[in-house]
Amino acid sequence: MVRVLDVRAEHRRNTLGIGEPQPRLSWITETDIAPWRQAAYEVEVDRTSCGRVESDASVLVDWPADPLESRQRVTVRVRTWGDDGDESPWSEALTIEAGMLDVADWSASWITPAILDPLDRPAPSPFIRRTFTTAPRAVAHARLYVTSAGVHRIHLNGEVVGNHVLAPGWSSYTNRIRYDTHDVTSLITGGDNVIGAVVADGWWRGFLKWDMLRNVYGERIGLLAQLEITYDDGSTDVVVTDDEWRSTTGPILAADLYQGENYDARLELDGWDRSGFDDTAWEPVQRFAPDVGALVAPPGPPVRRIEELAVREVLTSPSGATVLDFGQNLVGRVRFTVDGDAGTVITLRHAEVLEHGEPAYRPLRNAEATDQYTLRGEGPETWEPTFTFHGFRYVEVRGWPGELDPADFVAVVLHSDMERTGTFSCDNNLLNQLHSNVVWGMRGNFLDVPTDCPQRDERLGWTGDLQVFAPTAAYLYDIRGMVGNWLEDLRMEQRADGTVPIYIPSVGPEFLTRAAGWSDAVTVVPEALHAAFGDSGLLATMFDAMRAWVDCIAAEAGPERIWNQGTQLGDWLDPNAPPDAPMLGRTDSKLVATAYFARSAQIVSDAAGVLGQADLQATYAELAAEVRQAFRLEYVTPKGRVMSDTATAYSLALEFGMIEDPDEYERVAARLSGCVAEWRYQITTGFLGTPAVLPALSNSGDSSTAYRLVTQTRRPSWLYSVLMGATTMWERWDSLLPDGSVNPGEMTSFNHYAFGCVGEWMHTVVGGLAPAEPGYRRLRVAPVPGHGVNAATATLRTPYGPAACDWTLDGHQITLAVDIPPNTSATVVRPGLPDPVDVGSGHHEWIYDVTAEVVTAWRDESWNPGP
Ligand code: BGC
């Protein structure tokens, strides 16, 4: 039995308002036939066959019909034939509906309240509305296309439209701004209707960056909306933002991403979003022209409320403050229900950690992270802020009327609503907690833009942070849409000389124009996405930008091929750098820069190969080879020492292919292991060395040392933070010091995903799952047991379907069970056995004994981590 499931357009299941006129199609096959390989497929668009195609392609297959027009709705079905000739039934139909593909589709005008707000502080959020009348005919369907300068919430006839949070998110607004498409068919009523919106500053006008910039994108906030109603008889009505709308202010006195929200429920505008409300006292709006680029459909999912967490404990701090502990550092906000007198003011202030029992606010720097609610006083009232988010585990509550019941509070977790794809677990609970911290670190920082941190006055799309974390992220969640969106911004914000800014979107003055390992996100992130999802279209889109970056460094480095100009961030946050000078790591930052130069040049060459551009493939391969050669001349001694003699230097040299001679490779690898041992298996690497060190050890055959590094509990190490109670990844190896005080460094976040790059090693070496060909068309399954781990399970929804690897070491016996998705194959390196085996799709199991020496080496019992 063969079934075609999960048909997607541009890797999305929800395709309402899709922006691609020729969306590529993907599907997966479910079958008990093993191995199963697709021999042919047939796509039907609107019940018209596009013909049988002899091909094994099932991921991101070219659109087989005429391009879609704006608003066009089609259904797509797929069926396949296996190489045994067996035919599947038709899949279920996927409905695809195009968004507004042409700027001429918009008849709406941007509108803004007539009065200009003060520019130096958050002002009350405008409520805007208009009434309209529908024709006396049945509504077939209605769509709302909407975006804002600022963030918005839309209302229609008393209901909130959709479940997006902080829409339309943050993008490089001056280049491109996303609009949402909502199906509002069921919200339209016969006769009088009301559409309304509340708009707040968000990223558009609110505080941004540590220097607390304001009005970065404009001084006015506003809305652009177009509601299209189609009646049964095919006739239409269109309601747009125009002069007919009116505005006022209401209960939201101030709303800011960093500062929080201030809401006075006594000022609520009862019934404002329904017909019959008298808005004659409201002001007219005016048209305006915000400085925005193209209106684009979102390539990725919106931010939503993903999960709710209950209070774990109510604490009283030494100073007497009432503090809620949600048991998990998270990103979102608190919703509560309260009963008290009108005018009572409740204040919630958010913190990630306690320092000697008190909420630690210092790490938030200028971000107040404070929400304030004034009661209306007419029975129980429930409130959650609308236009802010905080990074917190603890919330200090002030002004609560009467006894506080923890059941009255809930933490609402917010992030981009990506599909979870990968899981990992093992029989070592410290490593499981570490993995959970990696996942939560990702969740907190994938809130529309992949950020460094979610809590302080920063929250920027730092390129270096994502660059190191991308392979881990691409395993845990389907990040194609969200990161694809960010890469679009990156591409547009690349400077004319090829420079890639160090954070995207780029706002305000930067202290560095470009930096190795940061700007290289332009090459590394598309490559990571290509490896995980097989999207060569993304490489094609990004190729010119990737190339321009490498050309930019090549020009700066000159014929010597050593990139030693300018200031670098280097191996940022090397634990041995001074706390107040994180760029002064032990590894020469120019060595790091040249290693990245070689790597990016090689990635460009490889991408050219994928895209069939043989000339460019050769050109950049030659450049990469020259840089590697220059690197060796400059930094590698004849006997295999790499200058700086640090784990970072050795790891980059090995992982970036700088060492080509096999004997030299052996010597460099041995020195890496030696280096790690000399430092007693404590971490000595920063942002750029850390993603390389474990893979460098394992790829050179020394997973034993990698296991020691990962199971180390002495500071600095990954597990030090776990033992200190971390529930997310920290920015610094010791963001919290052993005595429970917060690291005095200026930058001390408790939610930074960069060091979560350890996830990649956990997934591939402990869990055993890695792509051997882009998109897991072929898998490499190669789990390696090691100290402290006797069993592990990794699962992944690959683009071809679910894969899994599960292994146990019991005495001398290994049990290995592997699931390979249909239409793919795998190389399986069974732990302790010399010869890899090639397998096709299906379930495979092996049970065998390994020798005592092998088991002894894995268990590594002489290794004693910590204290
Ligand atoms: C951010 C980092 C970032 C770094 C680079 C910090 O403030 O939080 O994660 O990569 O600056 O300078």
Coordinates of C-alpha atoms and ligand atoms in Angstrom, one line a residue, residues 210 365 452-453 456 458 462 464-465 502 511 518 569 572 687 731 747 752, ligand 1:
W210 CA 21.0 49.4 23.2
R365 CA 19.9 47.1 30.9
D452 CA 20.7 37.1 19.9
C453 CA 18.5 37.5 23.0
R456 CA 17.4 43.2 27.2
E458 CA 18.9 44.5 22.1
W462 CA 22.8 39.1 14.9
G464 CA 27.0 35.5 13.8
D465 CA 24.7 34.0 16.3
I502 CA 26.6 42.4 11.5
F511 CA 30.3 49.8 15.7
W518 CA 29.1 37.3 11.4
L569 CA 34.9 40.1 16.8
W572 CA 33.7 36.2 20.7
F687 CA 31.1 31.8 19.5
E731 CA 25.2 34.0 26.5
M747 CA 26.3 41.6 28.3
H752 CA 21.2 33.2 23.8
Ligands
BGC1 C1 25.1 40.2 21.1 C2 25.8 39.0 20.5 C3 26.5 39.4 19.2 C4 27.6 40.4 19.7 C5 28.5 40.8 18.6 C6 26.2 41.1 21.5 O1 25.7 42.3 22.1 O2 24.3 39.9 22.1 O3 25.2 37.8 20.6 O4 26.8 38.5 18.3 O5 27.0 41.4 20.4 O6 29.2 42.0 18.9

